[in-house]
Amino acid sequence: MAKPLTDSEKRKQISVRGIAGLGDVAEVRKSFNRHLHFTLVKDRNVATPRDYFFALAHTVRDHLVGRWIRTQQHYYERDPKLGLDLEELEEIEEDAGLGNGGLGRLAACFLDSMATLGLAAYGYGIRYEFGIFNQKIVNGWQVEEADDWLRYGNPWEKARPEYMLPVHFYGRVEHTPEGVRWLDTQVVLAMPYDTPVPGYKNNTVNTMRLWSAKAPNDFKLHDFNVGGYIEAVLDRNLAENISRVLYPNDNFFEGKELRLKQEYFVVAATLQDIIRRFKSSKFGCRDPVRTCFETFPDKVAIQLNDTHPALAIPELMRILVDVEKVDWDKAWEITKKTCAYTNHTVLPEALERWPVSMFEKLLPRHLDIIYAINQRHLDHVAALFPGDVDRLRRMSVIEEGDCKRINMAHLCVIGTHAVNGVARIHSEIVKQSVFKDFYELEPEKFQNKTNGITPRRWLLLCNPGLADTIVEKIGEGFLTDLSQLKKLLPLASDEALIRDVAKVKQENKLKFSAFLEKEYKVKINPSSMFDVHVKRIHEYKRQLLNCLHVVTLYNRIKKDPARPFVPRTVMIGGKAAPGYHMAKMIIKLVTSIGDVVNHDPVVGDRLKVIFLENYRVSLAEKVIPAADLSQQISTAGTEASGTGNMKFMLNGALTIGTMDGANVEMAEEAGAENLFIFGLRVEDVEALDQKGYHAREYYDRLPELRQAVDQISSGFFSPKEPDCFKDVVNMLLNHDRFKVFADYEAYVACQGQVDQLYRNPKEWTKKVIKNIACSGKFSSDRTITEYARDIWGVEPSDLQIPPPNLPKD
């Protein structure tokens, strides 16, 4: 009987198949060797793994370029016979950590789906020189390091200096008989870098265009205030700082001027780019250069991914009215029809509210336009609700007070034709609370688009063993139509499938255990339950609830060591925003609990607590396929959707979670009995808010909770610094917005049910298969198809563009 292939061998096989489809292997080898030759510097004859990585990346890029060019006109691996370890080369590639968490990763999944669905789509963003910081854990504390991801260059991007565009800041506004002019501005140049986004096996290659800030050559040289030439050249950094670094806050607004500059920079460059493309494309228009904007919304759809690009609304108005001389009402109609807004959070501290004074200085013309938009909006509301002054105050874009502010979410709702939330429960909260007044005004504007993930990255690429097992049973159609996973449902009790799925999981766990041992020098029990909680560290995500459960388990083992316990390895990972004190304390608590639990001989390998350092996409691709239990335990009504929850479901982990975000729809798809659902529902949280949440009542009533809290408080887990966690305990007892204690009892009981099922591997794996079979809804292909039909007014296409070596028609 043939020896089964390892993951590495499977991936090599896939890569050879893929590249053979692109050209013969000899050609690939020739291309690779040519790139390797040019990668090596003259005085160096020995190639390093990084040289091989760049040669390989450039070889793959060569194959994409022909398709990329053809796709734009139309609207990775290599032969293992070369004797290189493909996985080793993959490890050399840096993560492009250009977002904070779910929001940026969602956009990446959407780009993959848009290319796979044959949509002529562009993704725009900023090419940060430094992405999300690298997290180091030093003495149990998070320490941030700059993410110099471009240090060795980026083989996937192509600079496009020929499309460089000016972006204006500061200056003054002048009203003239010919119209309004924005004068005496400071100019920063936006340099585009393009990255190909290939669809799955359809020859489509779309574009992600990221902007980098560059000072113009005459920057400050004409300014008499500057001491001289050298100082002027050094000051170019001031302009180029715009794209220097990603702000590392997730679900938190920090009103810094540099951040507002970043937001306008990406919007201004992108809109010029879109309008240039609109004017130069014929679309059946006979004018040599298109000047009529009537058809703009028929040809262009702009989706605002949260409020960060909200300035697209006043900027498009500025271009249409001031530059293109379109009259205001027509320009407003075009703007609304073109733009749509996706809301990603209901947390008040995350909503962008910019000081008017900052706009006055940085973007004076946009402030005028926002005032004019708001005035017309309030006139409309006042006509419908005469005398309702409070409604006008609630619905205004401008918030009055000590510091007048611009509410960007209100601007987004007013200035778009569609507003959507990202899971059914979230979209209901958006309509019933956050934008209640706006929903009463225009109910038809509000929609739901439940998030999804790409099965190409989050199954095929990261879990080839599971993908293979599924292909053997139902074929490979599910990779572009994930609903086909339903075909596995009748096989949930199939002995062979149960055995194969369990075997793949065990292999993934062994592989991840080896990785942990190599990278972190931690030895874990691969037959223990892998209990995984990975996401940004935030009070609302309730990593503290998980900590309390771990301490409770520890105390139970200590109290009765002879009792049979289900062994668990609890892994918690995620970055804390550098300025978020409580989040950093939570990390310190996790590592401190680990220090005690992991070195207690009574516990042995029945309980281990690991903090996964520097959680990022490349680490997610390793840990998610190895997880048994997925923790999705936010307070009901706080997590808009979540997407990690979907990745775990697709990769054969069972979920313990609250009825929040997309967990609700996961339970609906798979059956609530196939998830471990616990805790307060949204209505219960609201009722508890009405009544008043008193954490001390739970503390007094529940002995195990009290013991755990007292241990944290007294320094049991921080003997060298007994007061270390006083702030954490004080928050939990006196001002916990997210009601950790209210869900403790139900959570611990639910974890008991998890243990019980895990003791029966066959029944556990049946539930795993049911979950995988019911995860089809959570493909980003489904999400994007809904955006395309319901918001953008386009149809996905399964037409294959011919490859570059064949004629177009």
mmCIF file with all atom_site columns, C-alpha atoms in Angstrom, residues 200-315:
data_model
loop_
_atom_site.group_PDB
_atom_site.id
_atom_site.type_symbol
_atom_site.label_atom_id
_atom_site.label_alt_id
_atom_site.label_comp_id
_atom_site.label_asym_id
_atom_site.label_entity_id
_atom_site.label_seq_id
_atom_site.pdbx_PDB_ins_code
_atom_site.Cartn_x
_atom_site.Cartn_y
_atom_site.Cartn_z
_atom_site.occupancy
_atom_site.B_iso_or_equiv
_atom_site.pdbx_formal_charge
_atom_site.auth_seq_id
_atom_site.auth_comp_id
_atom_site.auth_asym_id
_atom_site.auth_atom_id
_atom_site.pdbx_PDB_model_num
ATOM 1   C CA . TYR A 1 200 ? -9.182  30.794 -8.458  1.00 0.00 ? 200 TYR A CA 1
ATOM 2   C CA . LYS A 1 201 ? -8.481  28.906 -11.710 1.00 0.00 ? 201 LYS A CA 1
ATOM 3   C CA . ASN A 1 202 ? -10.242 31.478 -13.933 1.00 0.00 ? 202 ASN A CA 1
ATOM 4   C CA . ASN A 1 203 ? -7.256  33.469 -15.302 1.00 0.00 ? 203 ASN A CA 1
ATOM 5   C CA . THR A 1 204 ? -8.693  36.674 -13.813 1.00 0.00 ? 204 THR A CA 1
ATOM 6   C CA . VAL A 1 205 ? -6.132  38.861 -12.047 1.00 0.00 ? 205 VAL A CA 1
ATOM 7   C CA . ASN A 1 206 ? -7.503  41.994 -10.385 1.00 0.00 ? 206 ASN A CA 1
ATOM 8   C CA . THR A 1 207 ? -5.543  44.842 -8.818  1.00 0.00 ? 207 THR A CA 1
ATOM 9   C CA . MET A 1 208 ? -4.955  45.965 -5.271  1.00 0.00 ? 208 MET A CA 1
ATOM 10  C CA . ARG A 1 209 ? -3.564  49.504 -5.483  1.00 0.00 ? 209 ARG A CA 1
ATOM 11  C CA . LEU A 1 210 ? -1.852  50.865 -2.363  1.00 0.00 ? 210 LEU A CA 1
ATOM 12  C CA . TRP A 1 211 ? -0.743  54.499 -2.092  1.00 0.00 ? 211 TRP A CA 1
ATOM 13  C CA . SER A 1 212 ? 2.592   55.660 -0.683  1.00 0.00 ? 212 SER A CA 1
ATOM 14  C CA . ALA A 1 213 ? 3.218   59.306 0.265   1.00 0.00 ? 213 ALA A CA 1
ATOM 15  C CA . LYS A 1 214 ? 6.044   61.167 -1.487  1.00 0.00 ? 214 LYS A CA 1
ATOM 16  C CA . ALA A 1 215 ? 7.122   64.790 -1.130  1.00 0.00 ? 215 ALA A CA 1
ATOM 17  C CA . PRO A 1 216 ? 7.149   66.788 -4.380  1.00 0.00 ? 216 PRO A CA 1
ATOM 18  C CA . ASN A 1 217 ? 10.650  67.767 -5.540  1.00 0.00 ? 217 ASN A CA 1
ATOM 19  C CA . ASP A 1 218 ? 10.056  71.446 -4.759  1.00 0.00 ? 218 ASP A CA 1
ATOM 20  C CA . PHE A 1 219 ? 8.715   70.613 -1.268  1.00 0.00 ? 219 PHE A CA 1
ATOM 21  C CA . LYS A 1 220 ? 9.480   73.613 1.025   1.00 0.00 ? 220 LYS A CA 1
ATOM 22  C CA . LEU A 1 221 ? 12.304  74.769 -1.286  1.00 0.00 ? 221 LEU A CA 1
ATOM 23  C CA . HIS A 1 222 ? 10.319  77.913 -2.167  1.00 0.00 ? 222 HIS A CA 1
ATOM 24  C CA . ASP A 1 223 ? 9.568   78.567 1.519   1.00 0.00 ? 223 ASP A CA 1
ATOM 25  C CA . PHE A 1 224 ? 11.557  81.492 2.929   1.00 0.00 ? 224 PHE A CA 1
ATOM 26  C CA . ASN A 1 225 ? 10.957  80.336 6.526   1.00 0.00 ? 225 ASN A CA 1
ATOM 27  C CA . VAL A 1 226 ? 13.216  77.343 6.023   1.00 0.00 ? 226 VAL A CA 1
ATOM 28  C CA . GLY A 1 227 ? 16.860  77.882 7.014   1.00 0.00 ? 227 GLY A CA 1
ATOM 29  C CA . GLY A 1 228 ? 18.118  76.435 3.784   1.00 0.00 ? 228 GLY A CA 1
ATOM 30  C CA . TYR A 1 229 ? 18.284  73.709 1.214   1.00 0.00 ? 229 TYR A CA 1
ATOM 31  C CA . ILE A 1 230 ? 19.444  70.874 3.520   1.00 0.00 ? 230 ILE A CA 1
ATOM 32  C CA . GLU A 1 231 ? 16.659  71.544 6.053   1.00 0.00 ? 231 GLU A CA 1
ATOM 33  C CA . ALA A 1 232 ? 14.105  71.665 3.238   1.00 0.00 ? 232 ALA A CA 1
ATOM 34  C CA . VAL A 1 233 ? 15.194  68.272 1.917   1.00 0.00 ? 233 VAL A CA 1
ATOM 35  C CA . LEU A 1 234 ? 15.143  66.794 5.438   1.00 0.00 ? 234 LEU A CA 1
ATOM 36  C CA . ASP A 1 235 ? 11.614  68.164 5.915   1.00 0.00 ? 235 ASP A CA 1
ATOM 37  C CA . ARG A 1 236 ? 10.405  65.966 3.045   1.00 0.00 ? 236 ARG A CA 1
ATOM 38  C CA . ASN A 1 237 ? 9.941   63.369 5.796   1.00 0.00 ? 237 ASN A CA 1
ATOM 39  C CA . LEU A 1 238 ? 7.029   65.403 7.151   1.00 0.00 ? 238 LEU A CA 1
ATOM 40  C CA . ALA A 1 239 ? 5.060   64.774 3.959   1.00 0.00 ? 239 ALA A CA 1
ATOM 41  C CA . GLU A 1 240 ? 6.192   61.166 3.639   1.00 0.00 ? 240 GLU A CA 1
ATOM 42  C CA . ASN A 1 241 ? 5.198   60.350 7.238   1.00 0.00 ? 241 ASN A CA 1
ATOM 43  C CA . ILE A 1 242 ? 1.593   60.064 6.014   1.00 0.00 ? 242 ILE A CA 1
ATOM 44  C CA . SER A 1 243 ? 2.148   56.479 4.869   1.00 0.00 ? 243 SER A CA 1
ATOM 45  C CA . ARG A 1 244 ? 4.802   55.647 7.460   1.00 0.00 ? 244 ARG A CA 1
ATOM 46  C CA . VAL A 1 245 ? 2.834   53.623 10.033  1.00 0.00 ? 245 VAL A CA 1
ATOM 47  C CA . LEU A 1 246 ? -0.522  51.954 10.669  1.00 0.00 ? 246 LEU A CA 1
ATOM 48  C CA . TYR A 1 247 ? -2.417  53.211 13.728  1.00 0.00 ? 247 TYR A CA 1
ATOM 49  C CA . PRO A 1 248 ? -2.703  50.027 15.827  1.00 0.00 ? 248 PRO A CA 1
ATOM 50  C CA . ASN A 1 249 ? -6.137  50.609 17.412  1.00 0.00 ? 249 ASN A CA 1
ATOM 51  C CA . ASP A 1 250 ? -8.872  48.056 16.853  1.00 0.00 ? 250 ASP A CA 1
ATOM 52  C CA . ASN A 1 251 ? -12.422 49.182 17.678  1.00 0.00 ? 251 ASN A CA 1
ATOM 53  C CA . PHE A 1 252 ? -11.158 52.438 19.203  1.00 0.00 ? 252 PHE A CA 1
ATOM 54  C CA . PHE A 1 253 ? -11.066 55.979 17.789  1.00 0.00 ? 253 PHE A CA 1
ATOM 55  C CA . GLU A 1 254 ? -8.008  58.152 18.408  1.00 0.00 ? 254 GLU A CA 1
ATOM 56  C CA . GLY A 1 255 ? -8.500  61.632 16.932  1.00 0.00 ? 255 GLY A CA 1
ATOM 57  C CA . LYS A 1 256 ? -4.954  62.380 15.782  1.00 0.00 ? 256 LYS A CA 1
ATOM 58  C CA . GLU A 1 257 ? -4.265  64.798 12.908  1.00 0.00 ? 257 GLU A CA 1
ATOM 59  C CA . LEU A 1 258 ? -1.881  62.355 11.193  1.00 0.00 ? 258 LEU A CA 1
ATOM 60  C CA . ARG A 1 259 ? -4.667  59.756 11.132  1.00 0.00 ? 259 ARG A CA 1
ATOM 61  C CA . LEU A 1 260 ? -7.072  62.245 9.495   1.00 0.00 ? 260 LEU A CA 1
ATOM 62  C CA . LYS A 1 261 ? -4.350  63.018 6.950   1.00 0.00 ? 261 LYS A CA 1
ATOM 63  C CA . GLN A 1 262 ? -4.069  59.288 6.180   1.00 0.00 ? 262 GLN A CA 1
ATOM 64  C CA . GLU A 1 263 ? -7.818  59.015 5.703   1.00 0.00 ? 263 GLU A CA 1
ATOM 65  C CA . TYR A 1 264 ? -7.971  61.967 3.293   1.00 0.00 ? 264 TYR A CA 1
ATOM 66  C CA . PHE A 1 265 ? -4.789  60.863 1.501   1.00 0.00 ? 265 PHE A CA 1
ATOM 67  C CA . VAL A 1 266 ? -6.176  57.456 0.476   1.00 0.00 ? 266 VAL A CA 1
ATOM 68  C CA . VAL A 1 267 ? -9.565  58.940 -0.479  1.00 0.00 ? 267 VAL A CA 1
ATOM 69  C CA . ALA A 1 268 ? -8.224  61.846 -2.566  1.00 0.00 ? 268 ALA A CA 1
ATOM 70  C CA . ALA A 1 269 ? -5.762  59.684 -4.500  1.00 0.00 ? 269 ALA A CA 1
ATOM 71  C CA . THR A 1 270 ? -8.325  56.942 -5.083  1.00 0.00 ? 270 THR A CA 1
ATOM 72  C CA . LEU A 1 271 ? -11.090 59.247 -6.328  1.00 0.00 ? 271 LEU A CA 1
ATOM 73  C CA . GLN A 1 272 ? -8.737  60.944 -8.810  1.00 0.00 ? 272 GLN A CA 1
ATOM 74  C CA . ASP A 1 273 ? -7.718  57.488 -10.019 1.00 0.00 ? 273 ASP A CA 1
ATOM 75  C CA . ILE A 1 274 ? -11.338 56.336 -10.408 1.00 0.00 ? 274 ILE A CA 1
ATOM 76  C CA . ILE A 1 275 ? -12.327 59.518 -12.275 1.00 0.00 ? 275 ILE A CA 1
ATOM 77  C CA . ARG A 1 276 ? -9.278  59.293 -14.566 1.00 0.00 ? 276 ARG A CA 1
ATOM 78  C CA . ARG A 1 277 ? -10.273 55.722 -15.452 1.00 0.00 ? 277 ARG A CA 1
ATOM 79  C CA . PHE A 1 278 ? -13.929 56.728 -15.941 1.00 0.00 ? 278 PHE A CA 1
ATOM 80  C CA . LYS A 1 279 ? -12.979 59.595 -18.278 1.00 0.00 ? 279 LYS A CA 1
ATOM 81  C CA . SER A 1 280 ? -10.583 57.518 -20.376 1.00 0.00 ? 280 SER A CA 1
ATOM 82  C CA . SER A 1 281 ? -12.885 54.516 -20.836 1.00 0.00 ? 281 SER A CA 1
ATOM 83  C CA . LYS A 1 282 ? -15.348 54.810 -23.679 1.00 0.00 ? 282 LYS A CA 1
ATOM 84  C CA . PHE A 1 283 ? -18.422 52.995 -22.278 1.00 0.00 ? 283 PHE A CA 1
ATOM 85  C CA . GLY A 1 284 ? -20.119 53.740 -25.615 1.00 0.00 ? 284 GLY A CA 1
ATOM 86  C CA . CYS A 1 285 ? -19.496 57.500 -25.205 1.00 0.00 ? 285 CYS A CA 1
ATOM 87  C CA . ARG A 1 286 ? -18.377 59.200 -28.448 1.00 0.00 ? 286 ARG A CA 1
ATOM 88  C CA . ASP A 1 287 ? -16.566 62.151 -26.814 1.00 0.00 ? 287 ASP A CA 1
ATOM 89  C CA . PRO A 1 288 ? -12.775 61.813 -27.025 1.00 0.00 ? 288 PRO A CA 1
ATOM 90  C CA . VAL A 1 289 ? -12.712 62.610 -23.292 1.00 0.00 ? 289 VAL A CA 1
ATOM 91  C CA . ARG A 1 290 ? -15.796 61.933 -21.188 1.00 0.00 ? 290 ARG A CA 1
ATOM 92  C CA . THR A 1 291 ? -17.039 65.048 -19.376 1.00 0.00 ? 291 THR A CA 1
ATOM 93  C CA . CYS A 1 292 ? -20.625 64.061 -18.572 1.00 0.00 ? 292 CYS A CA 1
ATOM 94  C CA . PHE A 1 293 ? -20.956 62.471 -15.110 1.00 0.00 ? 293 PHE A CA 1
ATOM 95  C CA . GLU A 1 294 ? -24.590 61.420 -15.563 1.00 0.00 ? 294 GLU A CA 1
ATOM 96  C CA . THR A 1 295 ? -23.565 57.772 -16.076 1.00 0.00 ? 295 THR A CA 1
ATOM 97  C CA . PHE A 1 296 ? -20.910 57.750 -13.319 1.00 0.00 ? 296 PHE A CA 1
ATOM 98  C CA . PRO A 1 297 ? -22.992 55.678 -10.819 1.00 0.00 ? 297 PRO A CA 1
ATOM 99  C CA . ASP A 1 298 ? -23.806 53.157 -13.585 1.00 0.00 ? 298 ASP A CA 1
ATOM 100 C CA . LYS A 1 299 ? -20.105 52.548 -14.164 1.00 0.00 ? 299 LYS A CA 1
ATOM 101 C CA . VAL A 1 300 ? -18.604 53.025 -10.687 1.00 0.00 ? 300 VAL A CA 1
ATOM 102 C CA . ALA A 1 301 ? -19.526 51.652 -7.259  1.00 0.00 ? 301 ALA A CA 1
ATOM 103 C CA . ILE A 1 302 ? -17.556 52.741 -4.183  1.00 0.00 ? 302 ILE A CA 1
ATOM 104 C CA . GLN A 1 303 ? -17.931 50.651 -1.042  1.00 0.00 ? 303 GLN A CA 1
ATOM 105 C CA . LEU A 1 304 ? -16.831 52.412 2.160   1.00 0.00 ? 304 LEU A CA 1
ATOM 106 C CA . ASN A 1 305 ? -15.271 49.796 4.457   1.00 0.00 ? 305 ASN A CA 1
ATOM 107 C CA . ASP A 1 306 ? -16.328 51.401 7.791   1.00 0.00 ? 306 ASP A CA 1
ATOM 108 C CA . THR A 1 307 ? -16.147 55.204 8.246   1.00 0.00 ? 307 THR A CA 1
ATOM 109 C CA . HIS A 1 308 ? -12.373 55.439 7.659   1.00 0.00 ? 308 HIS A CA 1
ATOM 110 C CA . PRO A 1 309 ? -12.894 56.421 3.980   1.00 0.00 ? 309 PRO A CA 1
ATOM 111 C CA . ALA A 1 310 ? -15.974 58.576 4.766   1.00 0.00 ? 310 ALA A CA 1
ATOM 112 C CA . LEU A 1 311 ? -14.233 61.620 3.284   1.00 0.00 ? 311 LEU A CA 1
ATOM 113 C CA . ALA A 1 312 ? -14.959 60.083 -0.128  1.00 0.00 ? 312 ALA A CA 1
ATOM 114 C CA . ILE A 1 313 ? -18.400 61.702 0.179   1.00 0.00 ? 313 ILE A CA 1
ATOM 115 C CA . PRO A 1 314 ? -17.341 65.381 0.538   1.00 0.00 ? 314 PRO A CA 1
ATOM 116 C CA . GLU A 1 315 ? -14.318 64.795 -1.741  1.00 0.00 ? 315 GLU A CA 1
#
